[in-house]
Amino acid sequence: MGYTQLHVSPTLLFSGLSTPFDEADFVLLGVPFDATSTYRPGSRFGPLAIREASENLEAYSLRTGLDLEEEVRLCDLGDLNVLGSVEGTLDRLGTVVGEVVGAGKFPVILGGEHTITYGVVRALGDGVAVLSFDAHMDLRDEYLGSRLSHATFMRRLTELIGPRNIMEVGVRAISREELEFAETNGLRYITGREVIDREGIADIVGAFLSDHKRVYLTVDMDVIDPSYAPAVGNPFPEGMSPTTLLDILHNVWNDVMVGFDLVEVSPLYDGGQTAIQAAHIVHEVLSIAESIKG
Ligand code: MN
Ligand code: MN
């Protein structure tokens, strides 16, 4: 019994999980970057708030019957050293993600703003498709003078991986320009209202997965209704519940999934509930991914 047990508290790690990198299956990285945020900045504090909330969650998942602490080997790398510029930050992010994926690990990225997804997907290489849960389409060609921001990164992704390799679920805060772009270019989307009203949403998402060999998941926290998750950069009413999101993912998840991120938690607007919802979503996705891995 030495100082490690008695005299110091451990550094904050996601759920206290500290598998060494070499032995880990999952590698978590925070990206405290929100430089292009336009309405409510502050998602740079997201990784810290989500880690803090994660400490208070039970490790056992009723959904999968797995215990995160005992059965999920996750290494929390800490946070990326971000820069002030978008491009510089995305390059650094790409370097780290490239190493994680090159070592055969499953990357789990905590935002930060949604633009970071562009840097991750770029690092994943050819042939990757993107499944996005977001109130927004983020498909504008330009927004407030910027061509690479949280409101336009998905348009840049269509140029990188092709619009037919993207599915957006839960969209409801959209412009006519974005909708027309999606329709014209074969980008698949499911509206927030369809998720609430229609049967068989998981089947539609599952069909998208079966069309692809590698799929990256991105969850913009604003896909969840603001009554559950108010502390996001751009809240928008009439969203889905966390249970709906997780049940869809549990239904469709298979071995084509190659990584995921959760972005846009802006904890300064929170009483803690958004951070706890976000931490729980990460918990459950990890547990779902582990249960498929077998
Ligand atoms: Mn977004
Ligand atoms: Mn959004």
Short mmCIF file of C-alpha atoms and ligand atoms in Angstrom, two decimals:
data_model
loop_
_atom_site.label_atom_id
_atom_site.label_comp_id
_atom_site.label_asym_id
_atom_site.label_seq_id
_atom_site.Cartn_x
_atom_site.Cartn_y
_atom_site.Cartn_z
CA MET A 1 0.00 0.00 0.00
CA GLY A 2 1.79 3.13 -1.14
CA TYR A 3 1.06 6.69 -2.09
CA THR A 4 -1.02 5.59 -5.09
CA GLN A 5 -3.65 4.02 -2.85
CA LEU A 6 -3.53 6.44 0.04
CA HIS A 7 -2.33 9.90 -0.72
CA VAL A 8 -3.32 10.96 -4.23
CA SER A 9 -6.52 10.75 -6.23
CA PRO A 10 -6.26 9.50 -9.80
CA THR A 11 -6.36 11.88 -12.75
CA LEU A 12 -9.82 12.12 -14.26
CA LEU A 13 -10.25 9.31 -16.79
CA PHE A 14 -13.42 8.35 -18.60
CA SER A 15 -15.19 6.12 -16.05
CA GLY A 16 -11.82 5.60 -14.39
CA LEU A 17 -10.90 3.16 -17.16
CA SER A 18 -7.16 2.92 -17.65
CA THR A 19 -6.21 -0.03 -19.80
CA PRO A 20 -2.69 0.60 -21.19
CA PHE A 21 -2.74 1.63 -24.86
CA ASP A 22 -1.17 -1.60 -26.11
CA GLU A 23 -3.79 -3.78 -24.40
CA ALA A 24 -6.80 -1.59 -25.17
CA ASP A 25 -9.51 -2.32 -27.74
CA PHE A 26 -11.00 1.18 -27.46
CA VAL A 27 -9.05 4.43 -27.28
CA LEU A 28 -10.77 7.60 -26.09
CA LEU A 29 -9.58 11.09 -26.98
CA GLY A 30 -11.06 14.47 -26.00
CA VAL A 31 -10.92 17.33 -28.48
CA PRO A 32 -11.56 20.60 -26.57
CA PHE A 33 -12.05 22.70 -29.70
CA ASP A 34 -14.94 25.12 -30.38
CA ALA A 35 -13.35 27.92 -32.40
CA THR A 36 -16.00 27.97 -35.16
CA SER A 37 -19.03 27.81 -32.84
CA THR A 38 -21.57 30.43 -33.80
CA TYR A 39 -24.37 30.48 -31.24
CA ARG A 40 -23.33 29.13 -27.85
CA PRO A 41 -19.60 28.39 -27.66
CA GLY A 42 -18.23 26.29 -24.84
CA SER A 43 -18.02 22.75 -26.24
CA ARG A 44 -14.27 22.96 -25.53
CA PHE A 45 -15.33 22.11 -21.96
CA GLY A 46 -17.30 19.07 -23.15
CA PRO A 47 -14.65 16.37 -22.67
CA LEU A 48 -14.01 17.42 -19.07
CA ALA A 49 -17.71 17.58 -18.18
CA ILE A 50 -18.44 14.21 -19.80
CA ARG A 51 -15.52 12.53 -18.01
CA GLU A 52 -16.67 14.03 -14.73
CA ALA A 53 -20.23 12.77 -15.27
CA SER A 54 -18.97 9.34 -16.34
CA GLU A 55 -17.42 8.81 -12.90
CA ASN A 56 -20.90 8.73 -11.43
CA LEU A 57 -22.47 6.15 -13.76
CA GLU A 58 -22.84 2.45 -13.03
CA ALA A 59 -20.50 0.36 -15.14
CA TYR A 60 -23.10 -2.35 -15.72
CA SER A 61 -25.34 -2.09 -18.78
CA LEU A 62 -28.79 -3.65 -18.61
CA ARG A 63 -29.01 -3.28 -22.39
CA THR A 64 -26.08 -5.62 -23.05
CA GLY A 65 -25.42 -7.36 -19.73
CA LEU A 66 -21.81 -6.20 -19.82
CA ASP A 67 -19.83 -4.47 -17.11
CA LEU A 68 -17.72 -1.66 -18.53
CA GLU A 69 -15.06 -1.89 -15.85
CA GLU A 70 -14.63 -5.63 -16.13
CA GLU A 71 -15.24 -6.27 -19.80
CA VAL A 72 -14.39 -3.18 -21.85
CA ARG A 73 -10.71 -2.46 -22.36
CA LEU A 74 -10.52 1.29 -22.86
CA CYS A 75 -7.51 3.59 -22.77
CA ASP A 76 -8.30 7.26 -22.13
CA LEU A 77 -5.52 9.18 -23.88
CA GLY A 78 -6.59 12.54 -22.46
CA ASP A 79 -7.24 15.56 -24.64
CA LEU A 80 -5.73 16.63 -27.93
CA ASN A 81 -3.50 19.68 -27.69
CA VAL A 82 -5.65 21.85 -29.92
CA LEU A 83 -4.61 24.96 -31.81
CA GLY A 84 -6.53 28.14 -32.53
CA SER A 85 -6.97 27.25 -36.20
CA VAL A 86 -9.37 24.68 -37.60
CA GLU A 87 -6.95 23.19 -40.11
CA GLY A 88 -4.07 22.92 -37.63
CA THR A 89 -6.30 21.23 -35.08
CA LEU A 90 -7.77 18.81 -37.63
CA ASP A 91 -4.27 17.86 -38.81
CA ARG A 92 -3.19 17.04 -35.26
CA LEU A 93 -6.40 15.13 -34.67
CA GLY A 94 -5.80 13.18 -37.87
CA THR A 95 -2.30 12.25 -36.73
CA VAL A 96 -3.55 10.83 -33.43
CA VAL A 97 -6.55 9.04 -34.96
CA GLY A 98 -4.29 7.58 -37.65
CA GLU A 99 -2.06 6.09 -34.98
CA VAL A 100 -4.99 4.73 -32.99
CA VAL A 101 -6.56 3.09 -36.04
CA GLY A 102 -3.16 1.94 -37.33
CA ALA A 103 -2.70 0.07 -34.04
CA GLY A 104 -5.99 -1.73 -34.65
CA LYS A 105 -7.92 0.15 -31.97
CA PHE A 106 -11.46 1.57 -32.09
CA PRO A 107 -11.36 5.38 -31.65
CA VAL A 108 -13.88 7.11 -29.37
CA ILE A 109 -13.73 10.90 -29.71
CA LEU A 110 -15.33 13.42 -27.34
CA GLY A 111 -15.95 16.92 -28.73
CA GLY A 112 -15.67 19.75 -28.97
CA GLU A 113 -17.64 21.06 -31.91
CA HIS A 114 -18.84 18.98 -34.82
CA THR A 115 -16.14 20.14 -37.26
CA ILE A 116 -13.75 17.67 -35.61
CA THR A 117 -15.63 14.79 -37.26
CA TYR A 118 -14.16 15.95 -40.58
CA GLY A 119 -10.62 15.49 -39.22
CA VAL A 120 -11.41 12.02 -37.89
CA VAL A 121 -13.07 10.76 -41.07
CA ARG A 122 -10.23 12.13 -43.20
CA ALA A 123 -7.81 10.09 -41.07
CA LEU A 124 -9.85 6.90 -41.41
CA GLY A 125 -8.87 6.63 -45.08
CA ASP A 126 -10.68 5.41 -48.16
CA GLY A 127 -13.97 3.63 -48.23
CA VAL A 128 -15.43 4.85 -44.97
CA ALA A 129 -19.10 5.84 -44.71
CA VAL A 130 -20.62 8.14 -42.09
CA LEU A 131 -23.76 7.60 -40.02
CA SER A 132 -24.71 10.88 -38.37
CA PHE A 133 -27.28 11.62 -35.67
CA ASP A 134 -27.87 15.36 -35.63
CA ALA A 135 -30.72 17.88 -35.56
CA HIS A 136 -28.82 19.68 -38.33
CA MET A 137 -27.58 18.55 -41.72
CA ASP A 138 -24.40 20.69 -41.47
CA LEU A 139 -24.51 20.71 -45.27
CA ARG A 140 -24.19 24.41 -46.06
CA ASP A 141 -21.54 25.23 -48.62
CA GLU A 142 -20.56 28.27 -46.60
CA TYR A 143 -21.70 29.72 -43.29
CA LEU A 144 -20.92 33.19 -41.93
CA GLY A 145 -17.97 33.44 -44.28
CA SER A 146 -16.46 30.05 -43.43
CA ARG A 147 -16.27 26.97 -45.64
CA LEU A 148 -15.02 24.69 -42.87
CA SER A 149 -17.09 24.99 -39.71
CA HIS A 150 -19.61 23.09 -37.59
CA ALA A 151 -22.34 24.18 -40.05
CA THR A 152 -20.51 23.16 -43.26
CA PHE A 153 -18.25 20.22 -42.41
CA MET A 154 -20.74 17.66 -43.71
CA ARG A 155 -20.72 19.38 -47.11
CA ARG A 156 -16.92 19.08 -47.11
CA LEU A 157 -17.36 15.41 -46.18
CA THR A 158 -19.60 14.87 -49.22
CA GLU A 159 -16.65 16.09 -51.31
CA LEU A 160 -14.30 13.73 -49.49
CA ILE A 161 -16.28 10.48 -49.30
CA GLY A 162 -19.30 11.08 -51.57
CA PRO A 163 -22.87 12.02 -50.54
CA ARG A 164 -24.15 8.47 -51.09
CA ASN A 165 -21.87 7.28 -48.30
CA ILE A 166 -23.55 9.48 -45.72
CA MET A 167 -26.77 8.97 -43.76
CA GLU A 168 -28.17 11.67 -41.46
CA VAL A 169 -30.72 10.67 -38.83
CA GLY A 170 -32.95 12.94 -36.72
CA VAL A 171 -32.61 16.05 -38.88
CA ARG A 172 -35.11 18.84 -38.20
CA ALA A 173 -33.20 22.17 -38.04
CA ILE A 174 -32.47 22.50 -41.73
CA SER A 175 -32.48 24.91 -44.65
CA ARG A 176 -34.13 24.37 -48.04
CA GLU A 177 -30.68 24.57 -49.67
CA GLU A 178 -29.45 21.67 -47.55
CA LEU A 179 -32.54 19.57 -48.21
CA GLU A 180 -32.29 20.14 -51.95
CA PHE A 181 -28.60 19.28 -51.91
CA ALA A 182 -29.37 16.02 -50.13
CA GLU A 183 -32.22 15.15 -52.51
CA THR A 184 -30.20 15.96 -55.63
CA ASN A 185 -27.08 14.13 -54.54
CA GLY A 186 -28.50 10.97 -53.00
CA LEU A 187 -27.53 11.71 -49.43
CA ARG A 188 -29.88 9.62 -47.29
CA TYR A 189 -31.63 11.27 -44.35
CA ILE A 190 -34.37 10.53 -41.84
CA THR A 191 -36.16 13.46 -40.20
CA GLY A 192 -36.64 13.82 -36.47
CA ARG A 193 -40.38 13.46 -36.97
CA GLU A 194 -39.96 10.21 -38.91
CA VAL A 195 -37.86 8.80 -36.07
CA ILE A 196 -40.67 9.59 -33.62
CA ASP A 197 -43.63 8.52 -35.82
CA ARG A 198 -42.46 5.73 -38.06
CA GLU A 199 -41.87 2.06 -37.47
CA GLY A 200 -38.79 0.37 -38.81
CA ILE A 201 -36.25 3.19 -38.51
CA ALA A 202 -33.62 0.71 -37.33
CA ASP A 203 -34.23 -1.32 -40.51
CA ILE A 204 -33.55 1.72 -42.69
CA VAL A 205 -30.36 2.51 -40.77
CA GLY A 206 -29.39 -1.17 -40.85
CA ALA A 207 -29.81 -1.19 -44.65
CA PHE A 208 -27.38 1.72 -44.88
CA LEU A 209 -24.84 -0.22 -42.80
CA SER A 210 -25.16 -3.31 -44.97
CA ASP A 211 -24.31 -1.20 -48.03
CA HIS A 212 -20.90 -0.40 -46.54
CA LYS A 213 -17.83 -2.18 -45.26
CA ARG A 214 -16.66 0.49 -42.80
CA VAL A 215 -18.97 2.97 -41.07
CA TYR A 216 -18.10 5.76 -38.65
CA LEU A 217 -20.76 7.00 -36.22
CA THR A 218 -21.05 10.62 -35.20
CA VAL A 219 -23.55 11.77 -32.55
CA ASP A 220 -24.20 15.51 -32.35
CA MET A 221 -25.80 15.82 -28.93
CA ASP A 222 -28.42 18.23 -30.31
CA VAL A 223 -30.14 15.29 -32.02
CA ILE A 224 -31.53 14.60 -28.53
CA ASP A 225 -34.47 16.77 -27.47
CA PRO A 226 -33.42 19.85 -25.44
CA SER A 227 -35.65 18.67 -22.58
CA TYR A 228 -33.11 15.88 -22.03
CA ALA A 229 -29.99 17.64 -23.29
CA PRO A 230 -30.27 21.44 -23.13
CA ALA A 231 -26.54 22.22 -23.01
CA VAL A 232 -25.57 22.08 -26.66
CA GLY A 233 -24.21 24.69 -29.04
CA ASN A 234 -27.37 24.92 -31.16
CA PRO A 235 -30.39 23.44 -29.36
CA PHE A 236 -33.52 22.67 -31.41
CA PRO A 237 -36.92 21.37 -30.19
CA GLU A 238 -38.76 18.17 -31.14
CA GLY A 239 -35.81 15.83 -30.90
CA MET A 240 -35.61 12.16 -30.04
CA SER A 241 -35.04 10.66 -26.62
CA PRO A 242 -31.72 9.11 -25.56
CA THR A 243 -33.52 5.75 -25.35
CA THR A 244 -34.63 5.98 -28.98
CA LEU A 245 -31.09 6.78 -30.11
CA LEU A 246 -29.55 3.94 -28.11
CA ASP A 247 -32.20 1.40 -29.13
CA ILE A 248 -31.58 2.17 -32.82
CA LEU A 249 -27.83 1.77 -32.32
CA HIS A 250 -28.27 -1.43 -30.30
CA ASN A 251 -30.48 -2.80 -33.08
CA VAL A 252 -28.16 -2.10 -35.99
CA TRP A 253 -24.63 -2.26 -34.59
CA ASN A 254 -22.36 -4.76 -36.29
CA ASP A 255 -18.71 -5.24 -37.15
CA VAL A 256 -18.70 -2.63 -39.93
CA MET A 257 -18.58 0.07 -37.24
CA VAL A 258 -15.05 1.47 -37.02
CA GLY A 259 -15.28 4.32 -34.53
CA PHE A 260 -17.49 7.03 -33.14
CA ASP A 261 -17.63 10.51 -31.73
CA LEU A 262 -20.02 12.47 -29.52
CA VAL A 263 -19.85 16.22 -30.01
CA GLU A 264 -21.37 19.62 -29.20
CA VAL A 265 -21.94 19.26 -25.44
CA SER A 266 -21.53 22.82 -24.12
CA PRO A 267 -21.58 22.36 -20.35
CA LEU A 268 -21.80 26.02 -19.33
CA TYR A 269 -25.52 25.84 -20.17
CA ASP A 270 -25.99 22.69 -18.14
CA GLY A 271 -27.25 21.74 -14.72
CA GLY A 272 -25.32 18.52 -15.32
CA GLN A 273 -28.05 16.61 -17.16
CA THR A 274 -26.60 16.93 -20.67
CA ALA A 275 -23.19 15.74 -19.52
CA ILE A 276 -24.71 12.72 -17.78
CA GLN A 277 -26.79 11.86 -20.87
CA ALA A 278 -23.66 12.16 -23.02
CA ALA A 279 -21.56 10.01 -20.69
CA HIS A 280 -24.33 7.40 -20.63
CA ILE A 281 -24.53 7.35 -24.44
CA VAL A 282 -20.76 6.77 -24.61
CA HIS A 283 -21.06 4.03 -21.97
CA GLU A 284 -23.83 2.28 -23.84
CA VAL A 285 -22.17 2.54 -27.26
CA LEU A 286 -18.96 1.10 -25.81
CA SER A 287 -20.91 -1.70 -24.25
CA ILE A 288 -22.85 -2.36 -27.49
CA ALA A 289 -19.62 -2.35 -29.50
CA GLU A 290 -17.99 -4.75 -27.03
CA SER A 291 -21.01 -7.08 -27.09
CA ILE A 292 -20.81 -7.36 -30.89
CA LYS A 293 -17.06 -7.97 -30.78
CA GLY A 294 -17.82 -10.97 -28.56
MN MN B 1 -23.73 18.99 -36.14
MN MN B 2 -26.42 19.89 -34.64
#
